PDB file of C-alpha atoms in Angstrom:
ATOM      1  CA  UNK A   1      37.434 -55.147-198.445  1.00 72.00           C
ATOM      2  CA  UNK A   2      37.008 -54.326-202.061  1.00 71.00           C
ATOM      3  CA  UNK A   3      33.224 -54.249-201.742  1.00 76.00           C
ATOM      4  CA  UNK A   4      33.601 -51.640-199.059  1.00 75.00           C
ATOM      5  CA  UNK A   5      36.043 -49.609-201.060  1.00 76.00           C
ATOM      6  CA  UNK A   6      33.604 -49.574-204.080  1.00 77.00           C
ATOM      7  CA  UNK A   7      30.795 -48.143-202.057  1.00 80.00           C
ATOM      8  CA  UNK A   8      29.738 -44.498-202.700  1.00 80.00           C
ATOM      9  CA  UNK A   9      30.867 -43.495-199.171  1.00 81.00           C
ATOM     10  CA  UNK A  10      34.365 -44.861-199.574  1.00 80.00           C
ATOM     11  CA  UNK A  11      34.873 -43.654-203.130  1.00 84.00           C
ATOM     12  CA  UNK A  12      33.933 -40.154-202.000  1.00 87.00           C
ATOM     13  CA  UNK A  13      36.035 -40.389-198.853  1.00 84.00           C
ATOM     14  CA  UNK A  14      39.067 -41.694-200.739  1.00 86.00           C
ATOM     15  CA  UNK A  15      38.847 -38.901-203.368  1.00 90.00           C
ATOM     16  CA  UNK A  16      38.616 -36.234-200.606  1.00 90.00           C
ATOM     17  CA  UNK A  17      41.660 -37.714-198.833  1.00 88.00           C
ATOM     18  CA  UNK A  18      43.601 -37.840-202.066  1.00 90.00           C
ATOM     19  CA  UNK A  19      42.850 -34.180-202.761  1.00 92.00           C
ATOM     20  CA  UNK A  20      43.792 -33.097-199.284  1.00 91.00           C
ATOM     21  CA  UNK A  21      47.228 -34.632-199.353  1.00 91.00           C
ATOM     22  CA  UNK A  22      48.687 -32.420-202.061  1.00 92.00           C
ATOM     23  CA  UNK A  23      46.750 -29.409-200.835  1.00 93.00           C
ATOM     24  CA  UNK A  24      48.318 -29.694-197.305  1.00 93.00           C
ATOM     25  CA  UNK A  25      51.670 -30.456-198.772  1.00 93.00           C
ATOM     26  CA  UNK A  26      51.457 -27.308-200.819  1.00 94.00           C
ATOM     27  CA  UNK A  27      50.413 -25.234-197.805  1.00 92.00           C
ATOM     28  CA  UNK A  28      53.397 -26.522-195.956  1.00 91.00           C
ATOM     29  CA  UNK A  29      55.660 -25.666-198.812  1.00 92.00           C
ATOM     30  CA  UNK A  30      54.194 -22.075-198.970  1.00 90.00           C
ATOM     31  CA  UNK A  31      54.740 -21.547-195.294  1.00 90.00           C
ATOM     32  CA  UNK A  32      58.278 -22.807-195.607  1.00 88.00           C
ATOM     33  CA  UNK A  33      58.946 -20.359-198.402  1.00 87.00           C
ATOM     34  CA  UNK A  34      57.532 -17.596-196.146  1.00 83.00           C
ATOM     35  CA  UNK A  35      59.922 -18.744-193.496  1.00 84.00           C
ATOM     36  CA  UNK A  36      62.861 -18.389-195.972  1.00 79.00           C
ATOM     37  CA  UNK A  37      61.619 -14.996-197.146  1.00 75.00           C
ATOM     38  CA  UNK A  38      61.299 -13.785-193.558  1.00 76.00           C
ATOM     39  CA  UNK A  39      64.785 -14.904-192.742  1.00 77.00           C
ATOM     40  CA  UNK A  40      66.197 -13.074-195.718  1.00 74.00           C
ATOM     41  CA  UNK A  41      64.181  -9.918-194.851  1.00 71.00           C
ATOM     42  CA  UNK A  42      65.288 -10.182-191.178  1.00 76.00           C
ATOM     43  CA  UNK A  43      68.924 -10.503-192.227  1.00 77.00           C
ATOM     44  CA  UNK A  44      68.597  -7.518-194.542  1.00 74.00           C
ATOM     45  CA  UNK A  45      66.963  -5.370-191.818  1.00 78.00           C
ATOM     46  CA  UNK A  46      69.541  -6.504-189.137  1.00 81.00           C
ATOM     47  CA  UNK A  47      72.276  -5.454-191.531  1.00 79.00           C
ATOM     48  CA  UNK A  48      70.644  -2.041-192.161  1.00 79.00           C
ATOM     49  CA  UNK A  49      70.245  -1.444-188.439  1.00 83.00           C
ATOM     50  CA  UNK A  50      73.775  -2.389-187.725  1.00 84.00           C
ATOM     51  CA  UNK A  51      75.277  -0.298-190.566  1.00 87.00           C
ATOM     52  CA  UNK A  52      76.927   3.038-189.771  1.00 90.00           C
ATOM     53  CA  UNK A  53      74.774   6.123-190.334  1.00 92.00           C
ATOM     54  CA  UNK A  54      74.834   7.680-193.820  1.00 94.00           C
ATOM     55  CA  UNK A  55      73.296  10.895-195.090  1.00 95.00           C
ATOM     56  CA  UNK A  56      69.801  10.350-196.312  1.00 94.00           C
ATOM     57  CA  UNK A  57      70.377  12.127-199.640  1.00 90.00           C
ATOM     58  CA  UNK A  58      73.094   9.503-200.509  1.00 92.00           C
ATOM     59  CA  UNK A  59      70.501   6.825-200.546  1.00 93.00           C
ATOM     60  CA  UNK A  60      67.257   8.507-201.537  1.00 94.00           C
ATOM     61  CA  UNK A  61      66.439  11.296-203.999  1.00 94.00           C
ATOM     62  CA  UNK A  62      63.295  13.320-204.713  1.00 95.00           C
ATOM     63  CA  UNK A  63      60.974  11.427-207.063  1.00 91.00           C
ATOM     64  CA  UNK A  64      62.821   8.114-206.422  1.00 91.00           C
ATOM     65  CA  UNK A  65      62.125   5.075-204.340  1.00 91.00           C
ATOM     66  CA  UNK A  66      63.747   3.691-201.190  1.00 91.00           C
ATOM     67  CA  UNK A  67      65.690   0.550-202.062  1.00 86.00           C
ATOM     68  CA  UNK A  68      64.066  -2.503-200.385  1.00 84.00           C
ATOM     69  CA  UNK A  69      67.333  -3.791-198.982  1.00 85.00           C
ATOM     70  CA  UNK A  70      68.041  -0.355-197.344  1.00 90.00           C
ATOM     71  CA  UNK A  71      64.866  -0.123-195.412  1.00 91.00           C
ATOM     72  CA  UNK A  72      65.660   0.683-191.824  1.00 93.00           C
ATOM     73  CA  UNK A  73      69.066   1.943-192.689  1.00 94.00           C
ATOM     74  CA  UNK A  74      70.308   4.521-190.184  1.00 95.00           C
ATOM     75  CA  UNK A  75      70.377   7.900-191.953  1.00 96.00           C
ATOM     76  CA  UNK A  76      70.928  11.506-190.992  1.00 97.00           C
ATOM     77  CA  UNK A  77      69.803  14.843-192.323  1.00 97.00           C
ATOM     78  CA  UNK A  78      70.696  18.363-191.330  1.00 97.00           C
ATOM     79  CA  UNK A  79      68.511  21.453-191.774  1.00 97.00           C
ATOM     80  CA  UNK A  80      65.648  23.285-190.197  1.00 97.00           C
ATOM     81  CA  UNK A  81      62.102  22.226-189.602  1.00 97.00           C
ATOM     82  CA  UNK A  82      59.327  23.689-191.646  1.00 97.00           C
ATOM     83  CA  UNK A  83      56.668  23.784-188.996  1.00 95.00           C
ATOM     84  CA  UNK A  84      54.267  25.660-191.310  1.00 95.00           C
ATOM     85  CA  UNK A  85      53.771  22.461-193.338  1.00 96.00           C
ATOM     86  CA  UNK A  86      53.816  20.005-190.320  1.00 97.00           C
ATOM     87  CA  UNK A  87      51.090  17.496-190.484  1.00 96.00           C
ATOM     88  CA  UNK A  88      49.759  14.346-188.547  1.00 96.00           C
ATOM     89  CA  UNK A  89      48.967  10.815-189.556  1.00 95.00           C
ATOM     90  CA  UNK A  90      45.697   9.524-188.179  1.00 94.00           C
ATOM     91  CA  UNK A  91      44.827   6.232-186.520  1.00 92.00           C
ATOM     92  CA  UNK A  92      48.302   5.167-185.423  1.00 94.00           C
ATOM     93  CA  UNK A  93      48.939   3.231-182.211  1.00 93.00           C
ATOM     94  CA  UNK A  94      51.623   3.780-179.475  1.00 91.00           C
ATOM     95  CA  UNK A  95      54.470   1.396-178.780  1.00 89.00           C
ATOM     96  CA  UNK A  96      52.401  -0.907-176.755  1.00 87.00           C
ATOM     97  CA  UNK A  97      49.655  -1.059-179.485  1.00 86.00           C
ATOM     98  CA  UNK A  98      46.904  -0.322-176.972  1.00 88.00           C
ATOM     99  CA  UNK A  99      46.277   3.401-177.543  1.00 90.00           C
ATOM    100  CA  UNK A 100      45.353   5.154-180.773  1.00 91.00           C
ATOM    101  CA  UNK A 101      46.680   8.622-181.710  1.00 93.00           C
ATOM    102  CA  UNK A 102      48.713  10.346-184.336  1.00 95.00           C
ATOM    103  CA  UNK A 103      52.157  10.390-185.813  1.00 97.00           C
ATOM    104  CA  UNK A 104      53.678  13.931-186.047  1.00 97.00           C
ATOM    105  CA  UNK A 105      55.562  14.479-189.371  1.00 97.00           C
ATOM    106  CA  UNK A 106      57.569  17.630-189.821  1.00 97.00           C
ATOM    107  CA  UNK A 107      59.435  18.418-193.071  1.00 97.00           C
ATOM    108  CA  UNK A 108      63.148  19.196-192.613  1.00 97.00           C
ATOM    109  CA  UNK A 109      64.523  21.520-195.239  1.00 97.00           C
ATOM    110  CA  UNK A 110      68.187  20.839-195.912  1.00 96.00           C
ATOM    111  CA  UNK A 111      70.941  23.143-197.103  1.00 93.00           C
ATOM    112  CA  UNK A 112      70.519  21.619-200.481  1.00 94.00           C
ATOM    113  CA  UNK A 113      66.981  22.922-200.689  1.00 95.00           C
ATOM    114  CA  UNK A 114      65.331  19.476-200.365  1.00 96.00           C
ATOM    115  CA  UNK A 115      62.614  18.480-197.898  1.00 97.00           C
ATOM    116  CA  UNK A 116      62.965  15.351-195.786  1.00 97.00           C
ATOM    117  CA  UNK A 117      59.808  14.064-194.059  1.00 98.00           C
ATOM    118  CA  UNK A 118      60.599  13.313-190.373  1.00 98.00           C
ATOM    119  CA  UNK A 119      58.242  11.150-188.393  1.00 97.00           C
ATOM    120  CA  UNK A 120      58.910  12.727-184.984  1.00 97.00           C
ATOM    121  CA  UNK A 121      56.858  10.152-183.129  1.00 96.00           C
ATOM    122  CA  UNK A 122      53.492   9.329-181.659  1.00 96.00           C
ATOM    123  CA  UNK A 123      51.102  11.531-179.703  1.00 94.00           C
ATOM    124  CA  UNK A 124      47.833  10.520-177.980  1.00 92.00           C
ATOM    125  CA  UNK A 125      44.423  11.677-179.023  1.00 89.00           C
ATOM    126  CA  UNK A 126      43.569  14.900-177.278  1.00 84.00           C
ATOM    127  CA  UNK A 127      41.120  14.357-174.368  1.00 78.00           C
ATOM    128  CA  UNK A 128      38.584  17.126-175.179  1.00 68.00           C
ATOM    129  CA  UNK A 129      39.204  17.787-178.921  1.00 61.00           C
ATOM    130  CA  UNK A 130      37.180  16.486-181.837  1.00 63.00           C
ATOM    131  CA  UNK A 131      38.440  14.440-184.668  1.00 64.00           C
ATOM    132  CA  UNK A 132      38.257  17.408-186.985  1.00 71.00           C
ATOM    133  CA  UNK A 133      40.579  19.525-184.699  1.00 77.00           C
ATOM    134  CA  UNK A 134      44.301  19.583-185.307  1.00 87.00           C
ATOM    135  CA  UNK A 135      45.765  18.040-182.147  1.00 90.00           C
ATOM    136  CA  UNK A 136      48.289  19.827-180.038  1.00 91.00           C
ATOM    137  CA  UNK A 137      51.821  18.600-180.967  1.00 93.00           C
ATOM    138  CA  UNK A 138      55.145  18.934-179.325  1.00 93.00           C
ATOM    139  CA  UNK A 139      56.922  21.963-180.684  1.00 93.00           C
ATOM    140  CA  UNK A 140      59.637  21.129-183.202  1.00 93.00           C
ATOM    141  CA  UNK A 141      63.154  22.438-182.374  1.00 93.00           C
ATOM    142  CA  UNK A 142      64.117  25.677-183.984  1.00 92.00           C
ATOM    143  CA  UNK A 143      67.276  26.494-185.893  1.00 94.00           C
ATOM    144  CA  UNK A 144      69.647  24.219-187.657  1.00 96.00           C
ATOM    145  CA  UNK A 145      69.596  20.567-186.247  1.00 96.00           C
ATOM    146  CA  UNK A 146      70.742  17.185-187.272  1.00 97.00           C
ATOM    147  CA  UNK A 147      68.296  14.324-187.119  1.00 97.00           C
ATOM    148  CA  UNK A 148      69.164  10.639-187.038  1.00 97.00           C
ATOM    149  CA  UNK A 149      66.629   7.953-187.794  1.00 96.00           C
ATOM    150  CA  UNK A 150      65.631   4.889-189.680  1.00 96.00           C
ATOM    151  CA  UNK A 151      64.944   5.174-193.459  1.00 96.00           C
ATOM    152  CA  UNK A 152      61.499   4.049-194.371  1.00 95.00           C
ATOM    153  CA  UNK A 153      59.813   3.783-197.758  1.00 95.00           C
ATOM    154  CA  UNK A 154      56.735   5.791-198.693  1.00 95.00           C
ATOM    155  CA  UNK A 155      53.585   4.286-197.186  1.00 95.00           C
ATOM    156  CA  UNK A 156      51.048   3.023-199.796  1.00 92.00           C
ATOM    157  CA  UNK A 157      47.854   0.974-199.701  1.00 92.00           C
ATOM    158  CA  UNK A 158      49.727  -1.930-201.145  1.00 90.00           C
ATOM    159  CA  UNK A 159      52.398  -1.792-198.483  1.00 86.00           C
ATOM    160  CA  UNK A 160      50.211  -0.977-195.498  1.00 89.00           C
ATOM    161  CA  UNK A 161      46.635  -1.950-196.232  1.00 90.00           C
ATOM    162  CA  UNK A 162      45.543   1.473-195.233  1.00 91.00           C
ATOM    163  CA  UNK A 163      42.889   3.089-197.409  1.00 88.00           C
ATOM    164  CA  UNK A 164      43.224   6.782-198.320  1.00 83.00           C
ATOM    165  CA  UNK A 165      40.215   8.758-197.063  1.00 83.00           C
ATOM    166  CA  UNK A 166      38.986  11.930-198.680  1.00 81.00           C
ATOM    167  CA  UNK A 167      37.742  15.004-196.990  1.00 85.00           C
ATOM    168  CA  UNK A 168      40.110  14.835-194.004  1.00 90.00           C
ATOM    169  CA  UNK A 169      40.620  17.944-191.879  1.00 90.00           C
ATOM    170  CA  UNK A 170      43.543  20.295-192.877  1.00 91.00           C
ATOM    171  CA  UNK A 171      47.027  18.853-192.293  1.00 92.00           C
ATOM    172  CA  UNK A 172      45.730  15.361-191.492  1.00 94.00           C
ATOM    173  CA  UNK A 173      46.553  12.327-193.607  1.00 95.00           C
ATOM    174  CA  UNK A 174      46.277   8.575-193.473  1.00 95.00           C
ATOM    175  CA  UNK A 175      49.791   7.669-194.758  1.00 96.00           C
ATOM    176  CA  UNK A 176      53.265   9.164-194.844  1.00 96.00           C
ATOM    177  CA  UNK A 177      53.962   9.499-198.591  1.00 95.00           C
ATOM    178  CA  UNK A 178      56.459  11.902-200.101  1.00 96.00           C
ATOM    179  CA  UNK A 179      54.591  12.015-203.437  1.00 94.00           C
ATOM    180  CA  UNK A 180      51.413  13.170-201.656  1.00 94.00           C
ATOM    181  CA  UNK A 181      53.427  15.886-199.817  1.00 96.00           C
ATOM    182  CA  UNK A 182      55.195  17.093-202.899  1.00 94.00           C
ATOM    183  CA  UNK A 183      52.222  19.039-203.942  1.00 91.00           C
ATOM    184  CA  UNK A 184      52.063  20.868-200.649  1.00 93.00           C
ATOM    185  CA  UNK A 185      55.849  21.798-200.372  1.00 95.00           C
ATOM    186  CA  UNK A 186      57.804  24.275-202.374  1.00 94.00           C
ATOM    187  CA  UNK A 187      60.989  22.128-202.017  1.00 96.00           C
ATOM    188  CA  UNK A 188      61.522  18.785-203.790  1.00 96.00           C
ATOM    189  CA  UNK A 189      60.593  16.059-201.337  1.00 97.00           C
ATOM    190  CA  UNK A 190      63.108  13.274-200.794  1.00 96.00           C
ATOM    191  CA  UNK A 191      61.453   9.748-201.375  1.00 96.00           C
ATOM    192  CA  UNK A 192      60.525   7.917-198.294  1.00 96.00           C
ATOM    193  CA  UNK A 193      60.801   9.346-194.795  1.00 97.00           C
ATOM    194  CA  UNK A 194      62.993   9.370-191.746  1.00 97.00           C
ATOM    195  CA  UNK A 195      61.737   7.652-188.595  1.00 97.00           C
ATOM    196  CA  UNK A 196      63.346   9.740-185.883  1.00 97.00           C
ATOM    197  CA  UNK A 197      65.602   8.138-183.262  1.00 95.00           C
ATOM    198  CA  UNK A 198      67.590  11.196-182.003  1.00 95.00           C
ATOM    199  CA  UNK A 199      68.101  14.866-182.572  1.00 95.00           C
ATOM    200  CA  UNK A 200      71.246  17.026-182.143  1.00 93.00           C
ATOM    201  CA  UNK A 201      71.017  19.202-180.220  1.00 92.00           C
ATOM    202  CA  UNK A 202      68.607  17.400-178.024  1.00 89.00           C
ATOM    203  CA  UNK A 203      65.270  19.124-177.443  1.00 86.00           C
ATOM    204  CA  UNK A 204      63.773  19.126-173.923  1.00 83.00           C
ATOM    205  CA  UNK A 205      62.091  15.899-173.057  1.00 80.00           C
ATOM    206  CA  UNK A 206      58.671  17.538-172.716  1.00 77.00           C
ATOM    207  CA  UNK A 207      58.893  18.669-176.286  1.00 78.00           C
ATOM    208  CA  UNK A 208      59.353  15.217-177.739  1.00 87.00           C
ATOM    209  CA  UNK A 209      56.801  12.821-179.067  1.00 92.00           C
ATOM    210  CA  UNK A 210      57.005   9.173-178.195  1.00 94.00           C
ATOM    211  CA  UNK A 211      59.497   7.701-180.580  1.00 95.00           C
ATOM    212  CA  UNK A 212      58.555   4.865-182.853  1.00 94.00           C
ATOM    213  CA  UNK A 213      60.171   1.696-181.511  1.00 91.00           C
ATOM    214  CA  UNK A 214      62.789  -0.144-183.511  1.00 87.00           C
ATOM    215  CA  UNK A 215      61.594  -3.343-185.352  1.00 84.00           C
ATOM    216  CA  UNK A 216      63.320  -5.606-182.867  1.00 66.00           C
ATOM    217  CA  UNK A 217      61.775  -3.853-179.903  1.00 54.00           C
ATOM    218  CA  UNK A 218      58.283  -3.773-181.362  1.00 53.00           C
ATOM    219  CA  UNK A 219      58.429  -7.537-182.160  1.00 51.00           C
ATOM    220  CA  UNK A 220      60.030  -8.533-178.826  1.00 43.00           C
ATOM    221  CA  UNK A 221      62.980 -10.104-180.688  1.00 40.00           C
ATOM    222  CA  UNK A 222      65.014 -11.929-178.083  1.00 36.00           C
ATOM    223  CA  UNK A 223      67.913 -12.413-180.436  1.00 37.00           C
ATOM    224  CA  UNK A 224      68.006  -8.749-181.421  1.00 37.00           C
ATOM    225  CA  UNK A 225      68.156  -9.603-185.099  1.00 37.00           C
ATOM    226  CA  UNK A 226      65.574  -6.951-186.042  1.00 38.00           C
ATOM    227  CA  UNK A 227      62.704  -9.272-187.138  1.00 40.00           C
ATOM    228  CA  UNK A 228      59.799  -7.568-188.602  1.00 44.00           C
ATOM    229  CA  UNK A 229      57.289 -10.282-189.525  1.00 47.00           C
ATOM    230  CA  UNK A 230      56.595 -13.818-188.566  1.00 50.00           C
ATOM    231  CA  UNK A 231      59.821 -14.608-186.804  1.00 54.00           C
ATOM    232  CA  UNK A 232      59.600 -18.301-185.636  1.00 64.00           C
ATOM    233  CA  UNK A 233      56.052 -18.731-186.937  1.00 79.00           C
ATOM    234  CA  UNK A 234      56.148 -19.930-190.491  1.00 83.00           C
ATOM    235  CA  UNK A 235      58.390 -22.931-189.994  1.00 85.00           C
ATOM    236  CA  UNK A 236      56.176 -24.561-187.313  1.00 87.00           C
ATOM    237  CA  UNK A 237      53.174 -23.959-189.569  1.00 88.00           C
ATOM    238  CA  UNK A 238      54.982 -25.668-192.455  1.00 89.00           C
ATOM    239  CA  UNK A 239      55.847 -28.784-190.260  1.00 90.00           C
ATOM    240  CA  UNK A 240      52.205 -28.730-189.066  1.00 91.00           C
ATOM    241  CA  UNK A 241      50.757 -28.931-192.547  1.00 90.00           C
ATOM    242  CA  UNK A 242      53.128 -31.678-193.545  1.00 91.00           C
ATOM    243  CA  UNK A 243      52.186 -33.752-190.511  1.00 93.00           C
ATOM    244  CA  UNK A 244      48.597 -33.376-191.391  1.00 91.00           C
ATOM    245  CA  UNK A 245      49.356 -34.589-194.933  1.00 91.00           C
ATOM    246  CA  UNK A 246      51.261 -37.569-193.525  1.00 91.00           C
ATOM    247  CA  UNK A 247      48.404 -38.396-191.139  1.00 91.00           C
ATOM    248  CA  UNK A 248      45.814 -38.619-193.740  1.00 89.00           C
ATOM    249  CA  UNK A 249      46.795 -42.077-195.146  1.00 90.00           C
ATOM    250  CA  UNK A 250      47.085 -43.320-191.533  1.00 90.00           C
ATOM    251  CA  UNK A 251      43.544 -42.015-190.838  1.00 87.00           C
ATOM    252  CA  UNK A 252      42.291 -43.551-194.056  1.00 86.00           C
ATOM    253  CA  UNK A 253      43.629 -47.025-193.054  1.00 88.00           C
ATOM    254  CA  UNK A 254      42.207 -46.797-189.579  1.00 88.00           C
ATOM    255  CA  UNK A 255      38.735 -45.837-190.788  1.00 86.00           C
ATOM    256  CA  UNK A 256      38.858 -48.600-193.475  1.00 83.00           C
ATOM    257  CA  UNK A 257      39.884 -51.296-190.859  1.00 84.00           C
ATOM    258  CA  UNK A 258      37.012 -50.142-188.592  1.00 86.00           C
ATOM    259  CA  UNK A 259      34.466 -50.502-191.355  1.00 80.00           C
ATOM    260  CA  UNK A 260      35.857 -53.941-192.278  1.00 80.00           C
ATOM    261  CA  UNK A 261      35.612 -55.093-188.745  1.00 83.00           C
ATOM    262  CA  UNK A 262      32.092 -53.872-188.338  1.00 81.00           C
ATOM    263  CA  UNK A 263      31.068 -55.493-191.665  1.00 78.00           C
ATOM    264  CA  UNK A 264      32.509 -58.883-190.512  1.00 81.00           C
ATOM    265  CA  UNK A 265      30.665 -58.548-187.188  1.00 81.00           C
ATOM    266  CA  UNK A 266      27.412 -57.965-188.997  1.00 82.00           C
ATOM    267  CA  UNK A 267      27.990 -60.901-191.341  1.00 79.00           C
ATOM    268  CA  UNK A 268      28.849 -63.103-188.368  1.00 83.00           C
ATOM    269  CA  UNK A 269      25.563 -62.144-186.619  1.00 81.00           C
ATOM    270  CA  UNK A 270      23.400 -63.464-189.414  1.00 74.00           C
ATOM    271  CA  UNK A 271      25.278 -66.731-190.252  1.00 64.00           C
ATOM    272  CA  UNK A 272      23.934 -69.801-188.444  1.00 61.00           C
ATOM    273  CA  UNK A 273      26.248 -71.143-185.789  1.00 55.00           C
ATOM    274  CA  UNK A 274      28.583 -68.217-185.932  1.00 51.00           C
ATOM    275  CA  UNK A 275      30.027 -66.972-182.740  1.00 51.00           C
ATOM    276  CA  UNK A 276      28.836 -70.037-180.648  1.00 51.00           C
ATOM    277  CA  UNK A 277      25.247 -69.007-180.619  1.00 51.00           C
ATOM    278  CA  UNK A 278      22.885 -71.852-181.415  1.00 53.00           C
ATOM    279  CA  UNK A 279      20.970 -71.449-184.681  1.00 52.00           C
ATOM    280  CA  UNK A 280      17.400 -72.600-185.328  1.00 51.00           C
ATOM    281  CA  UNK A 281      18.535 -75.994-186.683  1.00 49.00           C
ATOM    282  CA  UNK A 282      20.569 -76.690-183.581  1.00 49.00           C
ATOM    283  CA  UNK A 283      17.683 -75.825-181.236  1.00 49.00           C
ATOM    284  CA  UNK A 284      15.494 -78.504-182.935  1.00 51.00           C
ATOM    285  CA  UNK A 285      18.225 -81.152-182.877  1.00 49.00           C
ATOM    286  CA  UNK A 286      17.445 -82.270-179.383  1.00 53.00           C
ATOM    287  CA  UNK A 287      15.677 -85.790-179.297  1.00 54.00           C
ATOM    288  CA  UNK A 288      11.893 -85.552-178.938  1.00 51.00           C
ATOM    289  CA  UNK A 289      10.255 -87.870-176.501  1.00 51.00           C
ATOM    290  CA  UNK A 290       7.839 -90.284-178.113  1.00 51.00           C
ATOM    291  CA  UNK A 291       4.201 -89.548-177.451  1.00 51.00           C
ATOM    292  CA  UNK A 292       2.556 -92.130-175.204  1.00 53.00           C
ATOM    293  CA  UNK A 293       0.963 -94.936-177.112  1.00 48.00           C
ATOM    294  CA  UNK A 294       3.133 -94.417-180.186  1.00 47.00           C
TER     295      UNK A 294
END
């Protein structure tokens, strides 16, 4: 056994196995921490979605940031739409995730003289228009209105993975970012944006874009807890990695026993008389008849 363990093959194999055990254990621990983080995030989002509506300017101010624990909080804003500075966000998918199109974002100017970016929803790519053409969008309601929606932080490359693209057509952008729009608008722009869920008074259905689904709806959450990422995924992955780590010593022992058995079988095949097969000496041990005349 020790002669086998000291061979180059088994020294290398043992070192590899010893390195894999802590690596897989660490991967399992990392997935478990992601599971805990996801649970905390889901709990925070569920609380935000269940909380009563609050005026957006109570939570977010121009030049500030949206608190992480208040993401998806139901907020309201009252004012009139500034359609002259309306814009679209390119390369966004519909609720099913199958079709690409645009988000329609219209600034809402409040009585306080601040602008709230309102994501009014998704529209499909125009059938005959080019990418450089501004798409036809549903008309925004006129007059004073009250919008209700989910509070979202400004989109950045770090938070979305989307790269900003230069040279885009007029009023077309890649991300919804209040800082980027502040240079276009005369009013101070409230940080983050409002993801529209309802308008009062209600506009005609034909004038509405496809509303962005809530986190629970977009992730098919059966429990309705508003999960956004990885619900029910990270914990099984953690258990899987830990099982792999536990199986490595078992696999090492099985391979070692197989090699020991094969080594014994090879040794038995070359030892005289082993395994019941007659050796050369046994084959010559039969009495030899005396030659005639001896």
